Short mmCIF file of C-alpha atoms in Angstrom, two decimals:
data_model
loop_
_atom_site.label_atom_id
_atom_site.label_comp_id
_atom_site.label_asym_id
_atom_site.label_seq_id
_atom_site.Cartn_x
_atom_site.Cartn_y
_atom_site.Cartn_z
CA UNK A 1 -9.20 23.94 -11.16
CA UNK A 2 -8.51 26.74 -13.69
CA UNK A 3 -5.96 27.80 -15.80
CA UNK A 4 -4.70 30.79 -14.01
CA UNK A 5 -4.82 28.81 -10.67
CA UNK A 6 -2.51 26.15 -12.60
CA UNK A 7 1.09 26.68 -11.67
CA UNK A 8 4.69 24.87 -11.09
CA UNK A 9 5.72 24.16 -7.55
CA UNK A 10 8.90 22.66 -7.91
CA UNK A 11 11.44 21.63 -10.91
CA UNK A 12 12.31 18.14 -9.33
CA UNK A 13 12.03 15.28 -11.79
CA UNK A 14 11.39 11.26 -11.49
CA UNK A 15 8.59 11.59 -8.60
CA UNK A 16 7.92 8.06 -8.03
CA UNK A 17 5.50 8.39 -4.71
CA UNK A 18 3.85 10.61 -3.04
CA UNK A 19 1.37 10.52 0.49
CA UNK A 20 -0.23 13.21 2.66
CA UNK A 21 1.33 13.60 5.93
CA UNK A 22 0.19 15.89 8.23
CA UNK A 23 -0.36 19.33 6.47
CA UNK A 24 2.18 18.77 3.68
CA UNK A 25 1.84 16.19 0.66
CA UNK A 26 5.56 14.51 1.06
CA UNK A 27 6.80 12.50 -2.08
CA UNK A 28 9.82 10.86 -3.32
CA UNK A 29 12.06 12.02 -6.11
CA UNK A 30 16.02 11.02 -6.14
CA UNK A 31 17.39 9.84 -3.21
CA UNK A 32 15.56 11.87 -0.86
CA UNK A 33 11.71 12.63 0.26
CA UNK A 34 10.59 16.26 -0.02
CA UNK A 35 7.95 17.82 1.35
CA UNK A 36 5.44 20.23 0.07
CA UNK A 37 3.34 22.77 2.25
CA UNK A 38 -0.15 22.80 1.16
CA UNK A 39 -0.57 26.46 2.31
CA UNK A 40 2.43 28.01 1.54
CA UNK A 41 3.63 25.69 -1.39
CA UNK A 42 7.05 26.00 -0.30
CA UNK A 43 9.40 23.11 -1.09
CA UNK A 44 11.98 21.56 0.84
CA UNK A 45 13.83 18.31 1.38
CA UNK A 46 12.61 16.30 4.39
CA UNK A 47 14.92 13.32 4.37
CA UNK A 48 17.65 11.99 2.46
CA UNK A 49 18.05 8.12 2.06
CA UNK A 50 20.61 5.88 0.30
CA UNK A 51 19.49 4.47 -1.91
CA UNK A 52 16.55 6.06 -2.71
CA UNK A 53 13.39 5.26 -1.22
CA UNK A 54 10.86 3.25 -2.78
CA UNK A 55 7.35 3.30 -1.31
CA UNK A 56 5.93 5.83 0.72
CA UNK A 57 2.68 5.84 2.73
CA UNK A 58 1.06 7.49 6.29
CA UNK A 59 -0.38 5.41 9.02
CA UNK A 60 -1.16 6.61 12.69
CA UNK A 61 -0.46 10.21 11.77
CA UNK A 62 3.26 8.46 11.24
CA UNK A 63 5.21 8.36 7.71
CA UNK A 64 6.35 4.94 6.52
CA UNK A 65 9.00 4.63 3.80
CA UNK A 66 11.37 1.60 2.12
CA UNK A 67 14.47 2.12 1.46
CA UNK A 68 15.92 -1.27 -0.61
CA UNK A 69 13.84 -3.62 1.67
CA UNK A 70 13.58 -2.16 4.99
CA UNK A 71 10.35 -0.42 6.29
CA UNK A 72 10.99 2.82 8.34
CA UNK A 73 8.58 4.89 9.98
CA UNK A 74 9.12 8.83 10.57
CA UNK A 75 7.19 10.81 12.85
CA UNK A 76 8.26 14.05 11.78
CA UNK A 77 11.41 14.04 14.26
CA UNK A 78 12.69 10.33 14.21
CA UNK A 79 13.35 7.74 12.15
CA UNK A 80 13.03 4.20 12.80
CA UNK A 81 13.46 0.41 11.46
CA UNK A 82 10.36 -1.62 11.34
CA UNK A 83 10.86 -4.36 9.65
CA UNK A 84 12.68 -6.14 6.25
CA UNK A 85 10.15 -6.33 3.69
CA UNK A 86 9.23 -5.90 0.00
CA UNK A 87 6.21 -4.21 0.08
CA UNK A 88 4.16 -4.14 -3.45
CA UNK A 89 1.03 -1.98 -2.11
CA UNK A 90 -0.65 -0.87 0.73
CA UNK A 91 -4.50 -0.58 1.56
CA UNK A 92 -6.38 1.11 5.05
CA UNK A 93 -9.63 -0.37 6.09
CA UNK A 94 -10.89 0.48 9.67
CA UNK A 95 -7.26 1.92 11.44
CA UNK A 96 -5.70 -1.53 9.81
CA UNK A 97 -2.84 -1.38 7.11
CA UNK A 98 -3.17 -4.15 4.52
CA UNK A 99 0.12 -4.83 2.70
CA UNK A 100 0.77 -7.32 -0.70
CA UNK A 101 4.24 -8.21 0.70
CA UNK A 102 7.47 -10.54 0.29
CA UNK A 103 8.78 -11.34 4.01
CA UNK A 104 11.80 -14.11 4.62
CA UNK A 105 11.13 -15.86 1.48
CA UNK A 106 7.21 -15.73 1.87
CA UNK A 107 4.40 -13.65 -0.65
CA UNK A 108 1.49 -13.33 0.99
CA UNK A 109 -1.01 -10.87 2.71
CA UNK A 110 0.23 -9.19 5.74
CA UNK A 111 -1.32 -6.16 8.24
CA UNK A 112 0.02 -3.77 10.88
CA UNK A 113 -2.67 -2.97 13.72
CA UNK A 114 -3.13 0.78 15.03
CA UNK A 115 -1.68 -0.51 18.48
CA UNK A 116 1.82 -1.69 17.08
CA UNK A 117 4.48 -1.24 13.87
CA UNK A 118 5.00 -4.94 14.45
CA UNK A 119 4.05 -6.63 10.69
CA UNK A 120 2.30 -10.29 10.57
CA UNK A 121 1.64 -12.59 8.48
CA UNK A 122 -2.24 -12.83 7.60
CA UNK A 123 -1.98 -15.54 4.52
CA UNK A 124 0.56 -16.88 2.76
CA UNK A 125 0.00 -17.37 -1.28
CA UNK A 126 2.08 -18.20 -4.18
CA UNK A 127 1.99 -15.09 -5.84
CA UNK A 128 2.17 -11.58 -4.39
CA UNK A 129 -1.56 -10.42 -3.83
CA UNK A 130 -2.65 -7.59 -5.80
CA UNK A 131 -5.42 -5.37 -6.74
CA UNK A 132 -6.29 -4.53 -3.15
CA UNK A 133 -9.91 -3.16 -2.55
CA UNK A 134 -12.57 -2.84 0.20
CA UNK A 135 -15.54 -2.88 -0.10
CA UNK A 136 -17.33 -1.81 3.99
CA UNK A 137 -14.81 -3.16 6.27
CA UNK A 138 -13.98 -6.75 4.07
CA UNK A 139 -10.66 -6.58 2.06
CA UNK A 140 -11.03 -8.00 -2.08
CA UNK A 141 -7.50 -9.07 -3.67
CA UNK A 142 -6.18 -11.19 -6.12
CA UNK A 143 -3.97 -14.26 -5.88
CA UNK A 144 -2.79 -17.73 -6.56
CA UNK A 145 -2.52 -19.76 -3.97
CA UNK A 146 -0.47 -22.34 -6.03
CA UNK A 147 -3.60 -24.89 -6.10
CA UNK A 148 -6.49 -22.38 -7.66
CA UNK A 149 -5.17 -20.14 -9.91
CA UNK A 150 -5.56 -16.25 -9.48
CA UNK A 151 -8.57 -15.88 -7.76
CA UNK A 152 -10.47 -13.44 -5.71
CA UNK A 153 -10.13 -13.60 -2.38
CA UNK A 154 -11.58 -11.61 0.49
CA UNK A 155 -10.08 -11.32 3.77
CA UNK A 156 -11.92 -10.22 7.33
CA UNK A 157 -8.59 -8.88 8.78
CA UNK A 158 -8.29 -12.71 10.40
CA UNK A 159 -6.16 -15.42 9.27
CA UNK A 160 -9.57 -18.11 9.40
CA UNK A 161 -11.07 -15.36 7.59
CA UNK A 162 -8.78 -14.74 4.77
CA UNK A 163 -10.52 -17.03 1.90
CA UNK A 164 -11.15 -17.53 -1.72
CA UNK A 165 -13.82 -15.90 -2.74
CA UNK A 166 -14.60 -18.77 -5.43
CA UNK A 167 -12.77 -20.75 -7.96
CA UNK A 168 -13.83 -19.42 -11.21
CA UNK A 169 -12.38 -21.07 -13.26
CA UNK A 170 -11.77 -24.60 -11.91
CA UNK A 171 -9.44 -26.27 -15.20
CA UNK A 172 -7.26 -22.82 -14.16
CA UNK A 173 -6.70 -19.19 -13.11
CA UNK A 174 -9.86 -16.51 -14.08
CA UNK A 175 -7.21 -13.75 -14.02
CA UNK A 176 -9.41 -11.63 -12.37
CA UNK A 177 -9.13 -7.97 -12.81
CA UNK A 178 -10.68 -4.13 -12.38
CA UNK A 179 -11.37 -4.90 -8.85
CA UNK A 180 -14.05 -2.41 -7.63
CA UNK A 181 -15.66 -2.09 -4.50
CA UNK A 182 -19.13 -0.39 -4.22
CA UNK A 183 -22.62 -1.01 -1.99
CA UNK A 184 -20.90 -3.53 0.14
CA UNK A 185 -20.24 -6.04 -3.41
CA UNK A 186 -17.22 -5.79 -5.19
CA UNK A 187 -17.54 -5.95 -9.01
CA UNK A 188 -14.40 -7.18 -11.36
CA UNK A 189 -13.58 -9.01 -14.59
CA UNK A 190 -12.50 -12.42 -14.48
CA UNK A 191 -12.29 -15.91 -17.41
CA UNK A 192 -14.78 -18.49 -16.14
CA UNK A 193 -12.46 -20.48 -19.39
CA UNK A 194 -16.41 -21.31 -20.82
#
């Protein structure tokens, strides 16, 4: 937090992600994923991937990566193949990974329990989700289900419970944006097209 305390820890360039994984902050650069250690700020290359990884993220003390469209998990030792996916972004709530996702020709909502790395399905929808937020233990996104518009929608973690919040804008999509999640509400803007 000062200027003295303000310093360079490495010279690599085009750092596209980066996550926390056990005491080191890993992140992407290139075609590998490098690691940093928080105490001694030393700097070396954890994996190297072709081509170059795209999204990085930690779940059940594990590292998950893509690389192209395939989903691998490291656990500091191994590496393994999930799944094929396109993931867009990722969201914890309550040991449960939330995922905006493409998956054999389907956009949609999917999740990954604590107990498994299998990947399902939670709701399909026309467009990828986005804007992923919580707000408690409830999930708030945005999509069009190809009937609505983009909407809000809010999601329990079940498929019954995956809904639109409301239709906004009934003649066509709100566009709803700025998702934030606070006191158990989530606030955002949206066009109501009055």
């Amino acid at each position: 937090g000062t200027f003295s305390g303000t310093y360079r820890v490495s010279t690599l360039v085009n750092i596209s992600d980066y996550a926390r994984f056990n005491t080191h902050m890993v992140y992407t650069a290139g075609a590998g994923i490098w690691h940093l250690d928080l105490s001694s700020h030393a700097v070396n290359l954890l994996l190297t991937t072709s081509p170059n990884p795209v999204k990085l993220f930690t779940f059940k003390q594990k590292l998950y990566y893509t690389v192209g469209s395939t989903l691998y998990t490291f656990d500091g030792i191994n590496n393994t193949i999930i799944d094929t996916i396109s993931i867009n972004s990722t969201l914890i709530i309550d040991s449960t990974l939330y995922m905006s996702a493409y998956k054999n020709g389907i956009s949609g909502l999917y999740q990954m329990q604590p107990s498994s790395d299998s990947v399902s399905l939670l709701k399909q929808t026309y467009s990828s989700p986005a804007s992923l937020t919580n707000s408690g233990s409830l999930l708030y996104f945005t999509a069009d289900d190809g009937a609505s518009g983009n909407e809000v929608w809010v999601s329990d973690g079940t498929t019954a419970g995956t809904v639109i919040v409301k239709d906004i804008n009934p003649s066509g999509s709100s566009s709803p944006s700025s998702l934030v999640g606070k006191y158990g509400k989530v606030y955002f803007s949206a066009n109501d097209g009055v």
